[in-house]
Amino acid sequence: MLIYGATSPIPPHPFLSCAAAVVYGLLAGSFVFGTLGLRPAVGKLPLDLQLRLRPLLIHRISKAMPLLMILSIVLSGLTLFYGGPANRICDWAASLLSLSVFIMTLAVHRPINLQILAWSDNPPVDAAKIIDRWNRADTIRCILAVAGYVFFQWGNTR
């Protein structure tokens, strides 16, 4: 965005850039922690304990993660209004990857989470397969979030 014939774009407001970096970093970091730390630790538990732990995790994590996802979409999207052509591709990639994390959560993880919450003490016979599907999708979601964060930071350092 240019103002009064200026030859360089308006730099993003420092608060916007900082807020976007913090929120996107928290989102990507949360997925890395969950994928590389929490999930393997829970996976070492016997299946019956995993099935009792998952609803507790879903209830707790479902409070913060949607907020982080929405804020990362909004704030990374706002960065599209700032920056020059060198940053444009990075900003678009970061925004689209952030949006893809949210869409994947709604399309894959939310239905499985609702299914897990409905199990109570009577999980289906194929519960391990359902959890495996959730885990595979979570790995992809983690990669998308980290890639988006890398593009966001790369675009802000160019």
JSON list of C-alpha atoms in Angstrom, two decimals:
[
{"chain": "A", "resi": 1, "resn": "MET", "atom": "CA", "xyz": [0.00, 0.00, 0.00]},
{"chain": "A", "resi": 2, "resn": "LEU", "atom": "CA", "xyz": [1.54, 3.32, -1.05]},
{"chain": "A", "resi": 3, "resn": "ILE", "atom": "CA", "xyz": [0.79, 6.73, 0.38]},
{"chain": "A", "resi": 4, "resn": "TYR", "atom": "CA", "xyz": [1.22, 10.15, -1.27]},
{"chain": "A", "resi": 5, "resn": "GLY", "atom": "CA", "xyz": [3.44, 8.90, -4.06]},
{"chain": "A", "resi": 6, "resn": "ALA", "atom": "CA", "xyz": [5.87, 7.15, -1.75]},
{"chain": "A", "resi": 7, "resn": "THR", "atom": "CA", "xyz": [8.08, 4.62, -3.45]},
{"chain": "A", "resi": 8, "resn": "SER", "atom": "CA", "xyz": [8.14, 2.07, -0.65]},
{"chain": "A", "resi": 9, "resn": "PRO", "atom": "CA", "xyz": [5.24, 0.29, 0.95]},
{"chain": "A", "resi": 10, "resn": "ILE", "atom": "CA", "xyz": [3.95, 1.20, 4.38]},
{"chain": "A", "resi": 11, "resn": "PRO", "atom": "CA", "xyz": [5.60, -1.09, 6.93]},
{"chain": "A", "resi": 12, "resn": "PRO", "atom": "CA", "xyz": [3.15, -3.08, 9.00]},
{"chain": "A", "resi": 13, "resn": "HIS", "atom": "CA", "xyz": [2.26, -1.58, 12.31]},
{"chain": "A", "resi": 14, "resn": "PRO", "atom": "CA", "xyz": [4.76, -3.01, 14.80]},
{"chain": "A", "resi": 15, "resn": "PHE", "atom": "CA", "xyz": [1.94, -4.25, 17.05]},
{"chain": "A", "resi": 16, "resn": "LEU", "atom": "CA", "xyz": [0.30, -6.14, 14.17]},
{"chain": "A", "resi": 17, "resn": "SER", "atom": "CA", "xyz": [3.54, -7.76, 13.10]},
{"chain": "A", "resi": 18, "resn": "CYS", "atom": "CA", "xyz": [4.46, -8.68, 16.68]},
{"chain": "A", "resi": 19, "resn": "ALA", "atom": "CA", "xyz": [0.96, -9.99, 17.51]},
{"chain": "A", "resi": 20, "resn": "ALA", "atom": "CA", "xyz": [0.85, -12.08, 14.34]},
{"chain": "A", "resi": 21, "resn": "ALA", "atom": "CA", "xyz": [4.30, -13.54, 15.05]},
{"chain": "A", "resi": 22, "resn": "VAL", "atom": "CA", "xyz": [3.38, -14.41, 18.64]},
{"chain": "A", "resi": 23, "resn": "VAL", "atom": "CA", "xyz": [0.03, -15.97, 17.78]},
{"chain": "A", "resi": 24, "resn": "TYR", "atom": "CA", "xyz": [1.32, -17.93, 14.78]},
{"chain": "A", "resi": 25, "resn": "GLY", "atom": "CA", "xyz": [4.33, -19.04, 16.82]},
{"chain": "A", "resi": 26, "resn": "LEU", "atom": "CA", "xyz": [2.10, -20.22, 19.66]},
{"chain": "A", "resi": 27, "resn": "LEU", "atom": "CA", "xyz": [-0.08, -22.11, 17.20]},
{"chain": "A", "resi": 28, "resn": "ALA", "atom": "CA", "xyz": [2.83, -23.83, 15.45]},
{"chain": "A", "resi": 29, "resn": "GLY", "atom": "CA", "xyz": [4.58, -24.46, 18.76]},
{"chain": "A", "resi": 30, "resn": "SER", "atom": "CA", "xyz": [1.44, -26.01, 20.24]},
{"chain": "A", "resi": 31, "resn": "PHE", "atom": "CA", "xyz": [1.18, -28.41, 17.35]},
{"chain": "A", "resi": 32, "resn": "VAL", "atom": "CA", "xyz": [4.86, -29.31, 17.58]},
{"chain": "A", "resi": 33, "resn": "PHE", "atom": "CA", "xyz": [4.55, -29.91, 21.33]},
{"chain": "A", "resi": 34, "resn": "GLY", "atom": "CA", "xyz": [1.45, -32.03, 20.85]},
{"chain": "A", "resi": 35, "resn": "THR", "atom": "CA", "xyz": [2.80, -34.01, 17.90]},
{"chain": "A", "resi": 36, "resn": "LEU", "atom": "CA", "xyz": [6.35, -34.60, 19.11]},
{"chain": "A", "resi": 37, "resn": "GLY", "atom": "CA", "xyz": [5.88, -34.52, 22.88]},
{"chain": "A", "resi": 38, "resn": "LEU", "atom": "CA", "xyz": [2.40, -35.20, 24.16]},
{"chain": "A", "resi": 39, "resn": "ARG", "atom": "CA", "xyz": [1.17, -37.66, 21.54]},
{"chain": "A", "resi": 40, "resn": "PRO", "atom": "CA", "xyz": [4.11, -40.10, 21.84]},
{"chain": "A", "resi": 41, "resn": "ALA", "atom": "CA", "xyz": [3.85, -39.99, 25.64]},
{"chain": "A", "resi": 42, "resn": "VAL", "atom": "CA", "xyz": [0.11, -40.72, 25.57]},
{"chain": "A", "resi": 43, "resn": "GLY", "atom": "CA", "xyz": [0.75, -43.42, 22.96]},
{"chain": "A", "resi": 44, "resn": "LYS", "atom": "CA", "xyz": [2.87, -45.33, 25.48]},
{"chain": "A", "resi": 45, "resn": "LEU", "atom": "CA", "xyz": [-0.14, -45.73, 27.76]},
{"chain": "A", "resi": 46, "resn": "PRO", "atom": "CA", "xyz": [-2.41, -48.77, 27.48]},
{"chain": "A", "resi": 47, "resn": "LEU", "atom": "CA", "xyz": [-5.28, -48.15, 25.06]},
{"chain": "A", "resi": 48, "resn": "ASP", "atom": "CA", "xyz": [-7.93, -48.07, 27.79]},
{"chain": "A", "resi": 49, "resn": "LEU", "atom": "CA", "xyz": [-6.06, -45.24, 29.55]},
{"chain": "A", "resi": 50, "resn": "GLN", "atom": "CA", "xyz": [-5.58, -43.39, 26.27]},
{"chain": "A", "resi": 51, "resn": "LEU", "atom": "CA", "xyz": [-9.31, -43.59, 25.66]},
{"chain": "A", "resi": 52, "resn": "ARG", "atom": "CA", "xyz": [-10.01, -42.10, 29.09]},
{"chain": "A", "resi": 53, "resn": "LEU", "atom": "CA", "xyz": [-7.38, -39.37, 28.71]},
{"chain": "A", "resi": 54, "resn": "ARG", "atom": "CA", "xyz": [-8.39, -38.16, 25.25]},
{"chain": "A", "resi": 55, "resn": "PRO", "atom": "CA", "xyz": [-11.76, -36.65, 26.25]},
{"chain": "A", "resi": 56, "resn": "LEU", "atom": "CA", "xyz": [-10.03, -34.73, 29.04]},
{"chain": "A", "resi": 57, "resn": "LEU", "atom": "CA", "xyz": [-7.45, -33.38, 26.60]},
{"chain": "A", "resi": 58, "resn": "ILE", "atom": "CA", "xyz": [-10.15, -32.51, 24.06]},
{"chain": "A", "resi": 59, "resn": "HIS", "atom": "CA", "xyz": [-12.09, -30.50, 26.64]},
{"chain": "A", "resi": 60, "resn": "ARG", "atom": "CA", "xyz": [-9.02, -28.57, 27.79]},
{"chain": "A", "resi": 61, "resn": "ILE", "atom": "CA", "xyz": [-7.37, -27.96, 24.43]},
{"chain": "A", "resi": 62, "resn": "SER", "atom": "CA", "xyz": [-10.62, -27.05, 22.66]},
{"chain": "A", "resi": 63, "resn": "LYS", "atom": "CA", "xyz": [-10.67, -23.82, 24.66]},
{"chain": "A", "resi": 64, "resn": "ALA", "atom": "CA", "xyz": [-7.41, -22.33, 23.38]},
{"chain": "A", "resi": 65, "resn": "MET", "atom": "CA", "xyz": [-6.65, -23.88, 19.99]},
{"chain": "A", "resi": 66, "resn": "PRO", "atom": "CA", "xyz": [-9.63, -22.50, 18.02]},
{"chain": "A", "resi": 67, "resn": "LEU", "atom": "CA", "xyz": [-8.79, -19.02, 19.28]},
{"chain": "A", "resi": 68, "resn": "LEU", "atom": "CA", "xyz": [-5.15, -19.39, 18.22]},
{"chain": "A", "resi": 69, "resn": "MET", "atom": "CA", "xyz": [-6.20, -20.71, 14.80]},
{"chain": "A", "resi": 70, "resn": "ILE", "atom": "CA", "xyz": [-8.68, -17.90, 14.15]},
{"chain": "A", "resi": 71, "resn": "LEU", "atom": "CA", "xyz": [-6.28, -15.22, 15.35]},
{"chain": "A", "resi": 72, "resn": "SER", "atom": "CA", "xyz": [-3.48, -16.63, 13.19]},
{"chain": "A", "resi": 73, "resn": "ILE", "atom": "CA", "xyz": [-5.78, -16.53, 10.14]},
{"chain": "A", "resi": 74, "resn": "VAL", "atom": "CA", "xyz": [-6.91, -12.97, 10.84]},
{"chain": "A", "resi": 75, "resn": "LEU", "atom": "CA", "xyz": [-3.51, -11.55, 11.77]},
{"chain": "A", "resi": 76, "resn": "SER", "atom": "CA", "xyz": [-1.58, -13.30, 9.00]},
{"chain": "A", "resi": 77, "resn": "GLY", "atom": "CA", "xyz": [-4.34, -12.19, 6.61]},
{"chain": "A", "resi": 78, "resn": "LEU", "atom": "CA", "xyz": [-3.94, -8.58, 7.72]},
{"chain": "A", "resi": 79, "resn": "THR", "atom": "CA", "xyz": [-0.27, -8.73, 6.83]},
{"chain": "A", "resi": 80, "resn": "LEU", "atom": "CA", "xyz": [-1.35, -9.12, 3.19]},
{"chain": "A", "resi": 81, "resn": "PHE", "atom": "CA", "xyz": [-2.23, -5.42, 3.22]},
{"chain": "A", "resi": 82, "resn": "TYR", "atom": "CA", "xyz": [1.34, -4.49, 4.10]},
{"chain": "A", "resi": 83, "resn": "GLY", "atom": "CA", "xyz": [4.76, -5.26, 2.75]},
{"chain": "A", "resi": 84, "resn": "GLY", "atom": "CA", "xyz": [6.18, -5.16, -0.70]},
{"chain": "A", "resi": 85, "resn": "PRO", "atom": "CA", "xyz": [6.23, -7.60, -3.59]},
{"chain": "A", "resi": 86, "resn": "ALA", "atom": "CA", "xyz": [9.14, -9.51, -2.05]},
{"chain": "A", "resi": 87, "resn": "ASN", "atom": "CA", "xyz": [6.97, -10.38, 0.95]},
{"chain": "A", "resi": 88, "resn": "ARG", "atom": "CA", "xyz": [3.72, -10.96, -0.94]},
{"chain": "A", "resi": 89, "resn": "ILE", "atom": "CA", "xyz": [4.32, -14.64, -1.76]},
{"chain": "A", "resi": 90, "resn": "CYS", "atom": "CA", "xyz": [5.42, -15.42, 1.80]},
{"chain": "A", "resi": 91, "resn": "ASP", "atom": "CA", "xyz": [2.42, -13.58, 3.24]},
{"chain": "A", "resi": 92, "resn": "TRP", "atom": "CA", "xyz": [0.01, -15.42, 0.96]},
{"chain": "A", "resi": 93, "resn": "ALA", "atom": "CA", "xyz": [1.62, -18.77, 1.76]},
{"chain": "A", "resi": 94, "resn": "ALA", "atom": "CA", "xyz": [1.46, -18.09, 5.52]},
{"chain": "A", "resi": 95, "resn": "SER", "atom": "CA", "xyz": [-2.19, -17.03, 5.31]},
{"chain": "A", "resi": 96, "resn": "LEU", "atom": "CA", "xyz": [-3.25, -19.98, 3.16]},
{"chain": "A", "resi": 97, "resn": "LEU", "atom": "CA", "xyz": [-1.39, -22.47, 5.33]},
{"chain": "A", "resi": 98, "resn": "SER", "atom": "CA", "xyz": [-2.99, -20.98, 8.44]},
{"chain": "A", "resi": 99, "resn": "LEU", "atom": "CA", "xyz": [-6.40, -21.31, 6.80]},
{"chain": "A", "resi": 100, "resn": "SER", "atom": "CA", "xyz": [-5.63, -24.89, 5.77]},
{"chain": "A", "resi": 101, "resn": "VAL", "atom": "CA", "xyz": [-4.85, -25.79, 9.40]},
{"chain": "A", "resi": 102, "resn": "PHE", "atom": "CA", "xyz": [-8.26, -24.47, 10.44]},
{"chain": "A", "resi": 103, "resn": "ILE", "atom": "CA", "xyz": [-10.09, -26.23, 7.60]},
{"chain": "A", "resi": 104, "resn": "MET", "atom": "CA", "xyz": [-8.33, -29.51, 8.36]},
{"chain": "A", "resi": 105, "resn": "THR", "atom": "CA", "xyz": [-9.28, -29.16, 12.01]},
{"chain": "A", "resi": 106, "resn": "LEU", "atom": "CA", "xyz": [-12.93, -28.65, 11.11]},
{"chain": "A", "resi": 107, "resn": "ALA", "atom": "CA", "xyz": [-13.02, -31.35, 8.44]},
{"chain": "A", "resi": 108, "resn": "VAL", "atom": "CA", "xyz": [-11.01, -34.12, 10.15]},
{"chain": "A", "resi": 109, "resn": "HIS", "atom": "CA", "xyz": [-10.23, -33.49, 13.80]},
{"chain": "A", "resi": 110, "resn": "ARG", "atom": "CA", "xyz": [-13.51, -32.00, 14.99]},
{"chain": "A", "resi": 111, "resn": "PRO", "atom": "CA", "xyz": [-15.66, -34.93, 13.79]},
{"chain": "A", "resi": 112, "resn": "ILE", "atom": "CA", "xyz": [-13.27, -37.43, 15.35]},
{"chain": "A", "resi": 113, "resn": "ASN", "atom": "CA", "xyz": [-13.14, -35.43, 18.58]},
{"chain": "A", "resi": 114, "resn": "LEU", "atom": "CA", "xyz": [-16.94, -35.38, 18.76]},
{"chain": "A", "resi": 115, "resn": "GLN", "atom": "CA", "xyz": [-16.93, -39.11, 18.15]},
{"chain": "A", "resi": 116, "resn": "ILE", "atom": "CA", "xyz": [-14.42, -39.65, 20.97]},
{"chain": "A", "resi": 117, "resn": "LEU", "atom": "CA", "xyz": [-16.45, -37.47, 23.34]},
{"chain": "A", "resi": 118, "resn": "ALA", "atom": "CA", "xyz": [-19.55, -39.54, 22.58]},
{"chain": "A", "resi": 119, "resn": "TRP", "atom": "CA", "xyz": [-17.84, -42.84, 23.44]},
{"chain": "A", "resi": 120, "resn": "SER", "atom": "CA", "xyz": [-18.01, -42.39, 27.22]},
{"chain": "A", "resi": 121, "resn": "ASP", "atom": "CA", "xyz": [-16.97, -45.72, 28.63]},
{"chain": "A", "resi": 122, "resn": "ASN", "atom": "CA", "xyz": [-18.00, -47.73, 25.59]},
{"chain": "A", "resi": 123, "resn": "PRO", "atom": "CA", "xyz": [-15.52, -47.11, 22.72]},
{"chain": "A", "resi": 124, "resn": "PRO", "atom": "CA", "xyz": [-16.05, -48.86, 19.41]},
{"chain": "A", "resi": 125, "resn": "VAL", "atom": "CA", "xyz": [-14.02, -51.91, 18.44]},
{"chain": "A", "resi": 126, "resn": "ASP", "atom": "CA", "xyz": [-12.06, -49.88, 15.89]},
{"chain": "A", "resi": 127, "resn": "ALA", "atom": "CA", "xyz": [-11.13, -47.11, 18.37]},
{"chain": "A", "resi": 128, "resn": "ALA", "atom": "CA", "xyz": [-7.41, -47.65, 17.75]},
{"chain": "A", "resi": 129, "resn": "LYS", "atom": "CA", "xyz": [-7.91, -47.13, 13.99]},
{"chain": "A", "resi": 130, "resn": "ILE", "atom": "CA", "xyz": [-9.87, -43.94, 14.61]},
{"chain": "A", "resi": 131, "resn": "ILE", "atom": "CA", "xyz": [-7.13, -42.62, 16.90]},
{"chain": "A", "resi": 132, "resn": "ASP", "atom": "CA", "xyz": [-4.51, -43.58, 14.32]},
{"chain": "A", "resi": 133, "resn": "ARG", "atom": "CA", "xyz": [-6.43, -41.58, 11.68]},
{"chain": "A", "resi": 134, "resn": "TRP", "atom": "CA", "xyz": [-6.53, -38.59, 14.05]},
{"chain": "A", "resi": 135, "resn": "ASN", "atom": "CA", "xyz": [-2.77, -38.93, 14.66]},
{"chain": "A", "resi": 136, "resn": "ARG", "atom": "CA", "xyz": [-1.88, -39.10, 10.96]},
{"chain": "A", "resi": 137, "resn": "ALA", "atom": "CA", "xyz": [-3.98, -36.02, 10.24]},
{"chain": "A", "resi": 138, "resn": "ASP", "atom": "CA", "xyz": [-2.43, -34.28, 13.23]},
{"chain": "A", "resi": 139, "resn": "THR", "atom": "CA", "xyz": [1.06, -34.83, 11.82]},
{"chain": "A", "resi": 140, "resn": "ILE", "atom": "CA", "xyz": [-0.02, -33.21, 8.54]},
{"chain": "A", "resi": 141, "resn": "ARG", "atom": "CA", "xyz": [-1.66, -30.34, 10.43]},
{"chain": "A", "resi": 142, "resn": "CYS", "atom": "CA", "xyz": [1.54, -29.81, 12.43]},
{"chain": "A", "resi": 143, "resn": "ILE", "atom": "CA", "xyz": [3.62, -29.67, 9.25]},
{"chain": "A", "resi": 144, "resn": "LEU", "atom": "CA", "xyz": [1.20, -27.16, 7.70]},
{"chain": "A", "resi": 145, "resn": "ALA", "atom": "CA", "xyz": [1.31, -24.94, 10.80]},
{"chain": "A", "resi": 146, "resn": "VAL", "atom": "CA", "xyz": [5.11, -24.99, 11.02]},
{"chain": "A", "resi": 147, "resn": "ALA", "atom": "CA", "xyz": [5.46, -24.34, 7.28]},
{"chain": "A", "resi": 148, "resn": "GLY", "atom": "CA", "xyz": [3.06, -21.40, 7.58]},
{"chain": "A", "resi": 149, "resn": "TYR", "atom": "CA", "xyz": [5.02, -19.99, 10.50]},
{"chain": "A", "resi": 150, "resn": "VAL", "atom": "CA", "xyz": [8.28, -20.32, 8.57]},
{"chain": "A", "resi": 151, "resn": "PHE", "atom": "CA", "xyz": [6.78, -18.47, 5.59]},
{"chain": "A", "resi": 152, "resn": "PHE", "atom": "CA", "xyz": [5.38, -15.81, 7.90]},
{"chain": "A", "resi": 153, "resn": "GLN", "atom": "CA", "xyz": [8.77, -15.23, 9.56]},
{"chain": "A", "resi": 154, "resn": "TRP", "atom": "CA", "xyz": [10.63, -15.43, 6.26]},
{"chain": "A", "resi": 155, "resn": "GLY", "atom": "CA", "xyz": [8.33, -12.79, 4.80]},
{"chain": "A", "resi": 156, "resn": "ASN", "atom": "CA", "xyz": [8.91, -10.53, 7.79]},
{"chain": "A", "resi": 157, "resn": "THR", "atom": "CA", "xyz": [12.69, -10.77, 7.59]},
{"chain": "A", "resi": 158, "resn": "ARG", "atom": "CA", "xyz": [13.10, -10.02, 3.90]}
]
